[in-house]
Tab-separated table of C-alpha atoms in Angstrom:
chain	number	residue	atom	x	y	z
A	1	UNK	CA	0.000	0.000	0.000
A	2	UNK	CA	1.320	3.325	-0.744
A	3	UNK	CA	1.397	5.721	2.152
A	4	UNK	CA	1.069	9.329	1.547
A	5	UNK	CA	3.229	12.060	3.087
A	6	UNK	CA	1.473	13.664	6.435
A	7	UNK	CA	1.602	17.156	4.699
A	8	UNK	CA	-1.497	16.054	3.193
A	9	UNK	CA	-3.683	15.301	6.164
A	10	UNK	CA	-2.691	18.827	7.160
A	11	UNK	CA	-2.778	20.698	4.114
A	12	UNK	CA	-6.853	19.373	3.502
A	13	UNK	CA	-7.258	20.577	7.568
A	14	UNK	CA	-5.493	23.815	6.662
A	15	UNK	CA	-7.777	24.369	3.905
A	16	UNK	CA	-10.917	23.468	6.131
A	17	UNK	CA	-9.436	25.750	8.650
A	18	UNK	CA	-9.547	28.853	6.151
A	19	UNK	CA	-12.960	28.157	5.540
A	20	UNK	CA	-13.717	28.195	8.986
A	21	UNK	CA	-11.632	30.882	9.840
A	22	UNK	CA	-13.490	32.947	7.092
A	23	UNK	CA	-17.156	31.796	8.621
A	24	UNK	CA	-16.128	32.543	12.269
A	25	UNK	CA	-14.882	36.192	11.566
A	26	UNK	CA	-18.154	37.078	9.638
A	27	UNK	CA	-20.500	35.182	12.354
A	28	UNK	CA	-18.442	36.960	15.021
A	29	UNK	CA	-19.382	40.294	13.135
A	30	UNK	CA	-23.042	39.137	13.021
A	31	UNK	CA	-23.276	38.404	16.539
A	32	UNK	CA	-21.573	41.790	17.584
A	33	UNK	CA	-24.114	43.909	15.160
A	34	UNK	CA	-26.917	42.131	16.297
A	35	UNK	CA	-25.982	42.815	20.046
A	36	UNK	CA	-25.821	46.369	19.515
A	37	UNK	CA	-28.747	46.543	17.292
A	38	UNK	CA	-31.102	44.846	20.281
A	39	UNK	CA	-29.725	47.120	22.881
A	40	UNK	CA	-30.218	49.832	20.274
A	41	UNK	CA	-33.840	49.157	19.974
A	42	UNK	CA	-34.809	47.962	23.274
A	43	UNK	CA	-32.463	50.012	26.021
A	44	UNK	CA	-32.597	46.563	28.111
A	45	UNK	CA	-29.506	44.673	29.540
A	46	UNK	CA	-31.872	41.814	30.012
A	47	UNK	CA	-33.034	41.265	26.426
A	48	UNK	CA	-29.335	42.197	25.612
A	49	UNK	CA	-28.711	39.367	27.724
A	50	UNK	CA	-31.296	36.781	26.373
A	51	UNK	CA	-29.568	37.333	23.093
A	52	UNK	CA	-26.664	35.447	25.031
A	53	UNK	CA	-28.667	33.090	26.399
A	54	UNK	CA	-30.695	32.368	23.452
A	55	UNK	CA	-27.241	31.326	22.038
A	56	UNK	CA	-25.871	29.087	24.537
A	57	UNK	CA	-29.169	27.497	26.062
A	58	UNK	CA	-29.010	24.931	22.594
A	59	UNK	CA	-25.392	24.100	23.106
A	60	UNK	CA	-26.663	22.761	26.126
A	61	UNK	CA	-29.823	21.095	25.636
A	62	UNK	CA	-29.165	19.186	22.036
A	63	UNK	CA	-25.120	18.463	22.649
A	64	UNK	CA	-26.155	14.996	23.702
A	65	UNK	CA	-28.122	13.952	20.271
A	66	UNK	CA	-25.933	16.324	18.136
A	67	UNK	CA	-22.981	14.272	19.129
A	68	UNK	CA	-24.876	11.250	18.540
A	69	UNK	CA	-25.482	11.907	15.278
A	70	UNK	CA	-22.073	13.663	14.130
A	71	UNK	CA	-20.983	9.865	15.223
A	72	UNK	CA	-23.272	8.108	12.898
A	73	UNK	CA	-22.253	10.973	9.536
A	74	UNK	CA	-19.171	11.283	8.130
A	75	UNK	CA	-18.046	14.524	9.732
A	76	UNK	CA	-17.747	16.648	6.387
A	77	UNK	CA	-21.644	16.267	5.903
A	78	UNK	CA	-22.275	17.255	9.694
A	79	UNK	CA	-20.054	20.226	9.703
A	80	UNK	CA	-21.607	20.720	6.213
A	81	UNK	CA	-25.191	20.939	7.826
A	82	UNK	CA	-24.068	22.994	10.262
A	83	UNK	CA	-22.816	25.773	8.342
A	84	UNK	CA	-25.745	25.344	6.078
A	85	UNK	CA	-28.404	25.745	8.182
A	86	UNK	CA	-26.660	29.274	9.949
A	87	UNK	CA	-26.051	30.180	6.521
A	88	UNK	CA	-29.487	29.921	5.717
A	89	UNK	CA	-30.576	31.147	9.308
A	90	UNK	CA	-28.280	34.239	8.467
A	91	UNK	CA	-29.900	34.516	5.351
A	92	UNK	CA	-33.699	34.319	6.571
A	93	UNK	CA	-32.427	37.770	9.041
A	94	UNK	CA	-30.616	39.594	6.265
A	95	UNK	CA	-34.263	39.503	4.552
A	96	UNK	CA	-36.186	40.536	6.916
A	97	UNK	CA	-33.792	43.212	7.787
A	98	UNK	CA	-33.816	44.282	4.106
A	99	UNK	CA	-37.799	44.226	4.245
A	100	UNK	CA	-37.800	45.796	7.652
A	101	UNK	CA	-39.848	43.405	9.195
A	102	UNK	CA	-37.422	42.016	11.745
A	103	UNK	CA	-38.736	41.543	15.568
A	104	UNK	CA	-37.026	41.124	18.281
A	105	UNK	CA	-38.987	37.895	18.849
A	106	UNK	CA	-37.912	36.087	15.603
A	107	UNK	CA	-34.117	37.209	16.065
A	108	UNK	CA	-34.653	35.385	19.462
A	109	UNK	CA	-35.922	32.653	17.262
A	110	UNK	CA	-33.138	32.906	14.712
A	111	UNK	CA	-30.611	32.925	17.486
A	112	UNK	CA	-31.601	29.644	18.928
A	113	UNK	CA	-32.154	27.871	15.713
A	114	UNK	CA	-28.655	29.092	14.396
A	115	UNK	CA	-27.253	27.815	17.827
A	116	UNK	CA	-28.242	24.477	17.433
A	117	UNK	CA	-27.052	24.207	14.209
A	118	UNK	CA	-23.585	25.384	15.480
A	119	UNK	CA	-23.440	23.342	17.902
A	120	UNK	CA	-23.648	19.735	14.908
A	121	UNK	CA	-20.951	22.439	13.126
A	122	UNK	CA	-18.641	22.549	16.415
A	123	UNK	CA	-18.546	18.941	16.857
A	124	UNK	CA	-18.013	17.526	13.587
A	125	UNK	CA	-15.306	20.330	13.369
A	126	UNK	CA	-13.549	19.193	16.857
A	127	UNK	CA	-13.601	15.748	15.896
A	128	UNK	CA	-12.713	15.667	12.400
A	129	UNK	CA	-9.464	16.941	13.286
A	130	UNK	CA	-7.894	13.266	14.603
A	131	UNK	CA	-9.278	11.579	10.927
A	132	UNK	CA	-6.886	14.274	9.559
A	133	UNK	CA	-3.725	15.503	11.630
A	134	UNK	CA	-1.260	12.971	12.831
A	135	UNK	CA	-1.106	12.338	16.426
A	136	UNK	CA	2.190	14.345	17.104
A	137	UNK	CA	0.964	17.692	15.207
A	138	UNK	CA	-2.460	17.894	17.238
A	139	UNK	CA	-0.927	20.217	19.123
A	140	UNK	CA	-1.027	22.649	15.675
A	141	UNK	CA	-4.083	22.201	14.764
A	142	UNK	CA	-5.491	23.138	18.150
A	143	UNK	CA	-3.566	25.985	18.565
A	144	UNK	CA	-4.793	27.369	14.669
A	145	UNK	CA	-8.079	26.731	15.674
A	146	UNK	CA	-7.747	28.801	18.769
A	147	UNK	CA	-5.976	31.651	16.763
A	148	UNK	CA	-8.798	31.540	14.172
A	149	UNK	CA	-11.214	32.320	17.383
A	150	UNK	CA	-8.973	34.996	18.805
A	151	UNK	CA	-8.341	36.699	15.352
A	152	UNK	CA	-12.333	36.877	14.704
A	153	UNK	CA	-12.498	37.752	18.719
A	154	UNK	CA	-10.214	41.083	17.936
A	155	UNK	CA	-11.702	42.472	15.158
A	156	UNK	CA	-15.358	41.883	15.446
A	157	UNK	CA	-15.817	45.057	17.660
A	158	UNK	CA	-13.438	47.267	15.782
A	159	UNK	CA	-14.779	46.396	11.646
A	160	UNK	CA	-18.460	45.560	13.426
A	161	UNK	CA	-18.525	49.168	14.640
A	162	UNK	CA	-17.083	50.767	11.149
A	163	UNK	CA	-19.123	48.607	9.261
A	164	UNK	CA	-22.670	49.461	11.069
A	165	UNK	CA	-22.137	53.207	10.107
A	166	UNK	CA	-20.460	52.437	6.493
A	167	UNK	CA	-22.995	49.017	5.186
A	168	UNK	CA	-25.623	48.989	8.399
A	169	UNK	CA	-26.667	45.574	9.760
A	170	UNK	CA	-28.479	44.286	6.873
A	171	UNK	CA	-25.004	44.364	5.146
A	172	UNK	CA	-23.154	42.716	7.636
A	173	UNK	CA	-25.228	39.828	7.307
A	174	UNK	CA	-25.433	39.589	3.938
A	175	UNK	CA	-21.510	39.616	4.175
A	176	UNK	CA	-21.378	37.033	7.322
A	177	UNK	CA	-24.024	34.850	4.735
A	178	UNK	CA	-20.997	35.141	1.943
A	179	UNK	CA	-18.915	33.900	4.333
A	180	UNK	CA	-21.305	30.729	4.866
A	181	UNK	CA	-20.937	30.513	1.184
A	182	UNK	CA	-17.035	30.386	0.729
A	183	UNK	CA	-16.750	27.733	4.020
A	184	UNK	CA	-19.340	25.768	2.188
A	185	UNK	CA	-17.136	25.792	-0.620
A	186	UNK	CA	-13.984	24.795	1.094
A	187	UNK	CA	-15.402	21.625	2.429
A	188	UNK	CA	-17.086	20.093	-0.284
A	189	UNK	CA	-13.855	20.012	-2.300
A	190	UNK	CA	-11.767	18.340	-0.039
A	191	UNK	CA	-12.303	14.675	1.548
A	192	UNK	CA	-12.551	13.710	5.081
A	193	UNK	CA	-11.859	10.006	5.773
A	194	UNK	CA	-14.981	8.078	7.289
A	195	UNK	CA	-14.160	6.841	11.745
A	196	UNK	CA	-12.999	2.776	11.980
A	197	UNK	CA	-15.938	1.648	14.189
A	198	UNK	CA	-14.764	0.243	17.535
A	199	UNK	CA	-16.689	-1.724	20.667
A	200	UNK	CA	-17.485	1.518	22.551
A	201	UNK	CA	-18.471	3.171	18.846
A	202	UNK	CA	-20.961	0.300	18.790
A	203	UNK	CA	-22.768	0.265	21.856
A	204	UNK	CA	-26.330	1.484	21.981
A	205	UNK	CA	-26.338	0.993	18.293
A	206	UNK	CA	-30.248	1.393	16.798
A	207	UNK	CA	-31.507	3.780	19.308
A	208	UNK	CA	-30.395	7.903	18.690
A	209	UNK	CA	-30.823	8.134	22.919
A	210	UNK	CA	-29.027	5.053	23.729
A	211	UNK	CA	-25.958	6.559	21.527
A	212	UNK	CA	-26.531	9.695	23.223
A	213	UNK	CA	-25.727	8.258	26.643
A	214	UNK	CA	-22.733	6.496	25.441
A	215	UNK	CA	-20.341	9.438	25.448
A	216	UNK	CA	-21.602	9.746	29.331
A	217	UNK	CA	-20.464	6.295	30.001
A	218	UNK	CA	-17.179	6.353	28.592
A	219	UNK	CA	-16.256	8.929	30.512
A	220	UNK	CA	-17.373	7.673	33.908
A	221	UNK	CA	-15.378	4.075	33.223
A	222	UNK	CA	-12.042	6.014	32.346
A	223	UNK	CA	-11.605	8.185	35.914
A	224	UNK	CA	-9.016	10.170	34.547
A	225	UNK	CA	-11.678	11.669	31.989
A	226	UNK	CA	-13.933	12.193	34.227
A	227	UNK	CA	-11.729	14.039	37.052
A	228	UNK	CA	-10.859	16.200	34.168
A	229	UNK	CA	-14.210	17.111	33.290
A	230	UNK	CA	-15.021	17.820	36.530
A	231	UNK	CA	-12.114	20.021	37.407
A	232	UNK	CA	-13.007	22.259	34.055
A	233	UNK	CA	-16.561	22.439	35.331
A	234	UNK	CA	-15.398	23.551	38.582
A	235	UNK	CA	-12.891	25.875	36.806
A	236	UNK	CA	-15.214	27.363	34.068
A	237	UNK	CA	-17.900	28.181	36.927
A	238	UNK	CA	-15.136	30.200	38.903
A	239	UNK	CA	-14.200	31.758	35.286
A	240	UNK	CA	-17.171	32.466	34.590
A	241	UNK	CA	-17.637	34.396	37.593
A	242	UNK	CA	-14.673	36.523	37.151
A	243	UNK	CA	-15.838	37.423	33.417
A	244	UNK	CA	-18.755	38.543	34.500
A	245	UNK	CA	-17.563	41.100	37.089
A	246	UNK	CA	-14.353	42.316	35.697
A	247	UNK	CA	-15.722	44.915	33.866
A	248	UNK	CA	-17.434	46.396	36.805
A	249	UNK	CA	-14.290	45.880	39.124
A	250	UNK	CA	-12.482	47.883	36.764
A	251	UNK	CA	-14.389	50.761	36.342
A	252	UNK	CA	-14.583	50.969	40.218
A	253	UNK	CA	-11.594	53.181	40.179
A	254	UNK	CA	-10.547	53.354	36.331
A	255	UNK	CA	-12.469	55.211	33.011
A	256	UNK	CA	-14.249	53.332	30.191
A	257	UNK	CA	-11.186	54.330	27.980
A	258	UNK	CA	-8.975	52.080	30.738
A	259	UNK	CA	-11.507	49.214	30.017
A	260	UNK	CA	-10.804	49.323	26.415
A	261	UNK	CA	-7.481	49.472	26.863
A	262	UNK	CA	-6.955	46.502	29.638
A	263	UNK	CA	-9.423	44.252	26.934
A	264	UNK	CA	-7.331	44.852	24.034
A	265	UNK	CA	-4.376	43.646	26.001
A	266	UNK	CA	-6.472	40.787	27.200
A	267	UNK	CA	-6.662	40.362	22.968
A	268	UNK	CA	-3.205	40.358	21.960
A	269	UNK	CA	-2.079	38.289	25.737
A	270	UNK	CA	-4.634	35.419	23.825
A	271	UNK	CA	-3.637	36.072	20.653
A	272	UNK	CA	-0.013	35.729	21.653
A	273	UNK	CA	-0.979	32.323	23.599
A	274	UNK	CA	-2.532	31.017	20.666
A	275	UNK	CA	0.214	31.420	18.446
A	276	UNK	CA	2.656	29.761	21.347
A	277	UNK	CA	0.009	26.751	21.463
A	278	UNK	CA	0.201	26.576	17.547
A	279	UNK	CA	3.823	25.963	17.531
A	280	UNK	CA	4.307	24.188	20.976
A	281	UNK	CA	1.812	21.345	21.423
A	282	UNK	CA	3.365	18.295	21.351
A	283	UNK	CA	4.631	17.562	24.663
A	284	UNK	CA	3.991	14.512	26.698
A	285	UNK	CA	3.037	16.047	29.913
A	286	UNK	CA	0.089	18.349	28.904
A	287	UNK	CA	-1.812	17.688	32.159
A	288	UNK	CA	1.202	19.305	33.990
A	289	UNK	CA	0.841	22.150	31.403
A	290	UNK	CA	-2.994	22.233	32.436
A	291	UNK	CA	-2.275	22.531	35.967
A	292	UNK	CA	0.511	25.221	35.971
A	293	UNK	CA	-1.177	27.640	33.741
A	294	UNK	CA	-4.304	27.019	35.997
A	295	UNK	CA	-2.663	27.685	39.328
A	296	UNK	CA	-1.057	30.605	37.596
A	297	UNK	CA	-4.750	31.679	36.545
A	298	UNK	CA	-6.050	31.482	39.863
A	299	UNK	CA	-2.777	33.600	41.646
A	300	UNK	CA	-3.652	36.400	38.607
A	301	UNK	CA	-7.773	36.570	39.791
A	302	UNK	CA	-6.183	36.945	43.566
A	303	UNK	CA	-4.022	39.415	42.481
A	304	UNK	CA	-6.254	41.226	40.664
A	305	UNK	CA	-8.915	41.494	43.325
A	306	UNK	CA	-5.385	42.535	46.104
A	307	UNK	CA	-5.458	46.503	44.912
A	308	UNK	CA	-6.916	49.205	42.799
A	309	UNK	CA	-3.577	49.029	40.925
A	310	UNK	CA	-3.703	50.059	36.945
A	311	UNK	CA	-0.064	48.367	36.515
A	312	UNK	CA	-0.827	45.309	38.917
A	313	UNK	CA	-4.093	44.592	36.760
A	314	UNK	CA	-2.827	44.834	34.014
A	315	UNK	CA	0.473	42.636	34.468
A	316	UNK	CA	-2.346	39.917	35.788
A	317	UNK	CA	-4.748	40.398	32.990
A	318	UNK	CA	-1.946	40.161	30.470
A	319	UNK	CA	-0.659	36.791	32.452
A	320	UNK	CA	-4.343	35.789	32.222
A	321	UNK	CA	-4.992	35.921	28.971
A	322	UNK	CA	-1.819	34.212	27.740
A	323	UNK	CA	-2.314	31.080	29.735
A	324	UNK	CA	-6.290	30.976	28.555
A	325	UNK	CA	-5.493	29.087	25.107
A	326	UNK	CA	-2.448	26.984	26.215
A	327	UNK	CA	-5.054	25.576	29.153
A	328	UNK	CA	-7.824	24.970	26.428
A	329	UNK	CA	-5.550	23.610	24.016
A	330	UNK	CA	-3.799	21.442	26.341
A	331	UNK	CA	-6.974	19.737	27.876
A	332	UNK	CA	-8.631	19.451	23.440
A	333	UNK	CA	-5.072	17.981	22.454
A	334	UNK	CA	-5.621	14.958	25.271
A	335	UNK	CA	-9.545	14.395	24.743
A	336	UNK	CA	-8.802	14.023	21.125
A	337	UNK	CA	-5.526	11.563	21.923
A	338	UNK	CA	-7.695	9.518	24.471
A	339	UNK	CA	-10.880	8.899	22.762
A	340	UNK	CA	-11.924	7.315	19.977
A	341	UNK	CA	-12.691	8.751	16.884
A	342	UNK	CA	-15.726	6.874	16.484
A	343	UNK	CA	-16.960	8.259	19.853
A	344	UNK	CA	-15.881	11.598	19.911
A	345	UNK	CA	-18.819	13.248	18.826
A	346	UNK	CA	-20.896	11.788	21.845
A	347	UNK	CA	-18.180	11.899	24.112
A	348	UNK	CA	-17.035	15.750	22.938
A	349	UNK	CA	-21.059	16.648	23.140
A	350	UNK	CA	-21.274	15.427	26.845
A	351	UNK	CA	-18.226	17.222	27.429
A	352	UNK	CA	-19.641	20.771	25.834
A	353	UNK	CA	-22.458	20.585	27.820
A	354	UNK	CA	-21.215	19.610	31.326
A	355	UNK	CA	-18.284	22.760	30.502
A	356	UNK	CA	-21.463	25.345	29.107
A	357	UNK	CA	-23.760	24.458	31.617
A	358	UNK	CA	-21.449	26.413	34.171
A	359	UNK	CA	-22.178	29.760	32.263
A	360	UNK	CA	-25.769	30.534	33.349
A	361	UNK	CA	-25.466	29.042	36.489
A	362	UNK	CA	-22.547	32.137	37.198
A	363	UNK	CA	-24.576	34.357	35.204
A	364	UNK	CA	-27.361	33.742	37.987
A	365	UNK	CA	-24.878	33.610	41.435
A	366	UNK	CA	-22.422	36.606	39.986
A	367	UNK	CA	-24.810	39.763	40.633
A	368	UNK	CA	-26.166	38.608	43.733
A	369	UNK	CA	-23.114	37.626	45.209
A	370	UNK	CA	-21.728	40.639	44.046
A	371	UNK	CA	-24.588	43.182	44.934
A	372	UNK	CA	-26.202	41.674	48.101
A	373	UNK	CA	-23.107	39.709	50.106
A	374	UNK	CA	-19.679	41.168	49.069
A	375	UNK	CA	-20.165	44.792	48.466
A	376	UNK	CA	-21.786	45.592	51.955
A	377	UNK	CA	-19.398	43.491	53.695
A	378	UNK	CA	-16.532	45.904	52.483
A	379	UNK	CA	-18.364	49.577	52.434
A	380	UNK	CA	-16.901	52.141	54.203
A	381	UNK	CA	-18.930	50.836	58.202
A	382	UNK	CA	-19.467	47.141	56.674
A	383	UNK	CA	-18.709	44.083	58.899
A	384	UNK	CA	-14.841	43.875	57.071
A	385	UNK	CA	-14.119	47.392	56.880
A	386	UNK	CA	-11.920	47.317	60.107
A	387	UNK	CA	-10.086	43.941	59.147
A	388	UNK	CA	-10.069	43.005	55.764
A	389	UNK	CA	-10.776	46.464	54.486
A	390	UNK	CA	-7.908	47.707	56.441
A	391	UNK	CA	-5.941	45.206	53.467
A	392	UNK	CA	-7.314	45.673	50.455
A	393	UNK	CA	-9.491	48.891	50.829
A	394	UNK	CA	-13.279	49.773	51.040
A	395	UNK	CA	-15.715	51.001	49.207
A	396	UNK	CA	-16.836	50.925	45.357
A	397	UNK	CA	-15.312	47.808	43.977
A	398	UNK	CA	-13.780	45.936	47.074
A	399	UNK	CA	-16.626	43.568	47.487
A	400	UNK	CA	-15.806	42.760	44.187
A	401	UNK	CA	-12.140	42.540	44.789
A	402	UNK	CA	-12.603	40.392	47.995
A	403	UNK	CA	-14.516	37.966	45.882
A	404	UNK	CA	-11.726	37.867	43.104
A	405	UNK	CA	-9.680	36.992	45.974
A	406	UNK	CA	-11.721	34.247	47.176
A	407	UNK	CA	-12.353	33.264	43.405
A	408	UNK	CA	-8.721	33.157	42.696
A	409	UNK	CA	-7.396	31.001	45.578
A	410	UNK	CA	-10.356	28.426	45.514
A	411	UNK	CA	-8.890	28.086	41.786
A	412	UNK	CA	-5.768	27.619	43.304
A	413	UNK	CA	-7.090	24.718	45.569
A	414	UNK	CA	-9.067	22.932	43.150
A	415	UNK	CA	-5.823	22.958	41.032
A	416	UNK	CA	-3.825	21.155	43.798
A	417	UNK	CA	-6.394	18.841	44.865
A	418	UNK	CA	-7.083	17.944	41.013
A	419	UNK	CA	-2.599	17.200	41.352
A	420	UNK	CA	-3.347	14.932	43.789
A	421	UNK	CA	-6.161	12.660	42.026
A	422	UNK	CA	-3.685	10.425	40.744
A	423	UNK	CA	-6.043	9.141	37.976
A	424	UNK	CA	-6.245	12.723	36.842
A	425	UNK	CA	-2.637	13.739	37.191
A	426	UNK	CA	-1.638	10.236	35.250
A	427	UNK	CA	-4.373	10.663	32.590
A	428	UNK	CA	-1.887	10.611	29.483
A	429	UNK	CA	0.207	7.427	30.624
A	430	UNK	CA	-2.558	5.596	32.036
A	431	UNK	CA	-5.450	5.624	29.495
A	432	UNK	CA	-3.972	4.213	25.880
A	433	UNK	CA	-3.965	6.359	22.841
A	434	UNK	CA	-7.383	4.752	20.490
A	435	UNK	CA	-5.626	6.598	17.050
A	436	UNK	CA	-2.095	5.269	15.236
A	437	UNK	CA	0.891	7.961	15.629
A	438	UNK	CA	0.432	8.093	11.864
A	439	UNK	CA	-2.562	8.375	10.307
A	440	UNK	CA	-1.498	6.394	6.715
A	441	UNK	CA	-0.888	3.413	8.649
């Protein structure tokens, strides 16, 4: 049998990868028009925020059969699906912008529609890549895939602003829809190898919810899996927290310009990770990788929360940042080398959802934590004003900042007791590797 040189499995996922990288930038232009364009018309943070929920609720809910099926197609007709229907989705809003007949209601719609269809899109996407890159270059294609995200992350708000004055939002859509257009074309000239079907690919065969629970059980009989999933629950839900209020914390004692500023630098800090993950993936020991940049994650939230410090926040947010993609990376780069490819779609889709689900649940306990318990502990004649406060300060923002610190060295702790789960810790020499170091073999 002739065996063909690996630059081919990664020039046909390079090629993919512009498509992709195309789609995301004009979906990421989309989403940032459309956000401005409900607040625009409404003045409510809470519709503003449905839009956000409207996207992530289906990521949630229809992971489980999404994955399911994604397992059963070959993954160039899922991820073909999936940018179809948001293309079309895209299409249906750019009409009834053009018409002016667009409601908030049916962008609500749109939005959840388009979400689900994203969501077939993300996982064929995620697991295509182990039918195409070799084992050892994983590493790569992770870290271009995270750079795609970060490139469309940075310019969305600058060109989406221009753009709304210069084209408006019906032409931003009907550019993010030519975007759906050139990704289409991308994959359907290229070929993406079919999965080998394995024992734990076959069980629950015939029924779409018996499938859909596989992905659950093949995590819970592999330990190290699971005490990885569960310390990236625990860890997005502490994340998530943090996102949510470090806006407010900074403009506690800095301008709006500052909070530009200290975002963009959280931009280039990813950016910069992204391109370190894209040419440094391949060691051995990723799950020490995980855990470093982790317990340096948590030590930058404590830091953070410490002072009312322009330099200190913004060495922290820069640290950050920069560890962000090398963490993700890390932790896709061993689900992708420990499960197989026949599975991943179930197994990645029960993964997604467990790791999303931790969004609205901090969406629900950041405000209220924030507003009720932490800010009048530290005002001015709260209970910690004469201890704590004495620290780290009182007043606007220091509830805030107190909870950063809590956030940050619970982080910090769930980091060291994840070390000590042996299972966890020995993850990549204890489970086998289901895919060949080269893929021609």
């Amino acid at each position: 049998m002739v065996k063909h040189p690996i630059a081919i499995g990664m020039g046909v996922f390079t090629w993919i990868w512009v498509g992709q990288l195309v789609s995301l930038s004009g979906s990421s232009l989309t989403n940032f028009a459309l956000s401005i364009w409900v607040y625009q018309r409404t003045g409510s943070v809470t519709q503003f925020a449905l839009m956000t929920l409207s996207a992530t609720l289906p990521a949630i809910v229809f992971s489980p059969i999404a994955g399911a099926l994604v397992d059963r197609w070959n993954r160039k007709w899922a991820m073909i699906v999936g940018d179809a229907g948001a293309g079309i989705i895209i299409g249906a809003i750019t009409l009834l912008l053009t018409t002016d007949r667009l409601e908030i209601w049916q962008l609500y719609l749109a939005t959840v529609v388009g979400s689900t269809f994203s969501t077939f899109q993300w996982l064929a996407y995620s697991t295509a890549i182990t039918l195409l890159v070799p084992k050892q270059h994983l590493g790569r294609a992770c870290g271009m895939i995270q750079l795609a995200e970060a490139v469309a992350q940075l310019i969305s708000p600058v060109l989406g602003g221009v753009l709304l004055s210069i084209i408006q939002l019906q032409g931003i859509t009907l550019v993010d829809f030519t975007t759906f257009l050139f990704s289409l074309v991308t994959l359907l000239s290229v070929r993406v190898p079919d999965t080998k079907t394995t024992a734990a690919g076959q069980a629950g065969a015939g029924s779409l919810l018996r499938e859909a629970a596989v992905g659950w059980n093949y995590i819970t009989a592999r330990l190290g899996l699971l005490g990885l999933l569960l310390f990236f629950a625990i860890s997005n839900f502490l994340m998530g927290i943090f996102a949510l209020l470090f806006t407010p914390l900074v403009l506690s004692f800095a301008s709006t310009a500052f909070v530009g500023i200290i975002l963009s630098l959280g931009g280039i800090s990813t950016l910069m990770g992204t391109l370190v993950m894209s040419t440094w993936g391949r060691s051995q020991r990723l799950i020490h990788t995980i855990l470093s940049f982790e317990m340096l994650s948590g030590l930058c939230i404590l830091v953070a929360g410490l002072r009312t410090s322009v330099p200190l926040l913004s060495v922290a947010t820069f640290l950050f940042f920069f560890g962000l993609p090398i963490i993700s990376g890390s932790n896709q780069i061993i689900w992708q080398r420990k499960v197989a490819p026949d599975v991943q779609g179930r197994v990645f889709a029960v993964r997604r959802m467990i790791t999303l689900s931790s969004r609205p649940i901090a969406c629900l306990v950041a405000g209220p934590l924030a507003d009720q318990v932490f800010d009048p502990l530290m005002a001015p004649n709260g209970p910690l004003a004469g201890s704590i406060g004495q620290i780290i300060g009182v007043g606007s923002g220091r509830g805030i900042g107190l909870l950063f610190i809590i956030i940050g060295a619970l982080t910090m702790l769930a980091t060291i007791a994840a070390y000590h789960y042996s299972p966890l810790r020995l993850v990549e020499n204890e489970l086998p590797d289901p895919i060949a170091d080269d893929l021609t073999k």
